[in-house]
Amino acid sequence: MTGLRLRNVRSGYGERTVLREVTVEVPSGGWLAIVGPNGAGKSTLLNTMAGLLPADGEVLADGRALRTLSAREKARLIAFAPQDPVLPDGITVTDYALLGRTPHLGPLAREGAADLSIVDEVLHRLDLAGLAGRRLGTLSGGERQRAVLARVLAQRAGLLLLDEPTTGLDIGHAQAMLELIDRLRREDGTTVVSTLHDLTFAAQYADEILLLADGEVVAAGAPANVLTGPLLQRHYGATAEILTTGGGELVIAPIRRK
Ligand SMILES: Nc1ncnc2c1ncn2[C@@H]1O[C@H](COP(=O)(O)OP(=O)(O)OP(=O)(O)O)[C@@H](O)[C@H]1O
């Protein structure tokens, strides 16, 4: 059970401040989607939540300040899938996913049967079992993306930070991936924070949306309150209609300007 809390967080790169006074709380088992236009600071926020960038203010995971935790303690608490990870092309999908177990192994210990069975289960859930023995360098973009998620899920951390998890996935695999993430939070109480460019997916899967623009939180709350025509116009310069399906799901539809 790992909630996340940020209070008055400022962070960036060296002299360059990107995030200003970000305050947000994600309850244990919640799903927060970070949205916003290109360059708004979404990846910077996710990196800050992962404890990978120095930050002023408070960043607490499971009630513990990230700056006080060792790398190993952080890795047991937080699993992070960056947008464009550098992958070791020569290793197999199984061996790559097993890297997710590293924070749970003792010093010099090798993975055991329990670790292999966790990886096996994750590969099945991600429709990757047939590719288990393939080297990463031989996979398609979408298959590599799912392999990254396999490593992250094998980590079995209470907090998942996912940067654009559906990039490069076709609509079916994207839905399957989001369903799987949703099941994890329902079954295991996993807390999820993801950036998502696809606002329809964000509306349908997250229970809270945080809209960032120019490094500041400009709106936060339930999807229907944040993903509105006027806010999308103001911050993305986009013309969109917010539709509701027969089943009550929101669809954010771009409308061509005539
Ligand atoms: N390593 C870096 N060093 C300096 N500036 C950076 C670095 N990474 C990102 N930035 C800058 O920080 C700002 C926010 O970038 P960030 O990647 O967080 O935006 P984003 O909302 O994730 O964008 P996108 O939707 O395009 O992926 C941008 O102006 C970017 O140029």
Coordinates of C-alpha atoms and ligand atoms in Angstrom, one line a residue, residues 12-13 16 18-19 36-45 47 83 163-164 195 197 212, ligand 1:
G12 CA 14.3 20.9 -13.1
Y13 CA 17.7 20.5 -14.6
R16 CA 16.7 25.5 -15.3
V18 CA 10.8 23.3 -14.9
L19 CA 8.3 22.5 -12.2
G36 CA -0.5 18.5 -20.7
P37 CA 1.0 19.8 -23.9
N38 CA 4.5 19.0 -25.2
G39 CA 7.2 20.4 -23.0
A40 CA 4.7 21.1 -20.1
G41 CA 6.9 19.1 -17.7
K42 CA 5.1 15.7 -17.5
S43 CA 8.2 13.5 -17.8
T44 CA 10.1 15.9 -15.4
L45 CA 7.3 15.4 -12.8
N47 CA 11.2 11.6 -12.9
Q83 CA 9.5 6.9 -22.0
D163 CA 5.8 7.4 -18.8
E164 CA 3.5 7.1 -21.8
T195 CA 1.7 10.3 -18.3
H197 CA -1.1 11.8 -24.4
L212 CA 0.2 20.6 -16.3
Ligands
LIG1 N1 17.7 16.9 -19.5 C1 17.2 18.1 -19.7 N2 17.9 19.2 -19.5 C2 17.4 20.5 -19.7 N3 16.1 20.7 -20.0 C3 15.3 19.6 -20.1 C4 15.8 18.3 -19.9 N4 14.8 17.4 -20.2 C5 13.7 18.2 -20.4 N5 14.0 19.5 -20.4 C6 13.1 20.7 -20.6 O1 12.1 20.6 -19.6 C7 10.9 21.0 -20.1 C8 9.8 19.9 -19.8 O2 10.2 18.7 -20.5 P1 9.4 17.4 -20.2 O3 10.2 16.3 -21.0 O4 9.2 17.2 -18.8 O5 8.0 17.7 -20.9 P2 6.8 16.8 -21.3 O6 5.6 17.4 -20.8 O7 7.1 15.4 -20.8 O8 6.9 16.9 -22.9 P3 6.4 15.8 -24.1 O9 4.9 15.8 -24.1 O10 7.0 16.5 -25.3 O11 7.1 14.5 -23.8 C9 11.0 21.2 -21.6 O12 11.2 22.6 -21.9 C10 12.3 20.5 -21.9 O13 13.0 21.1 -23.0

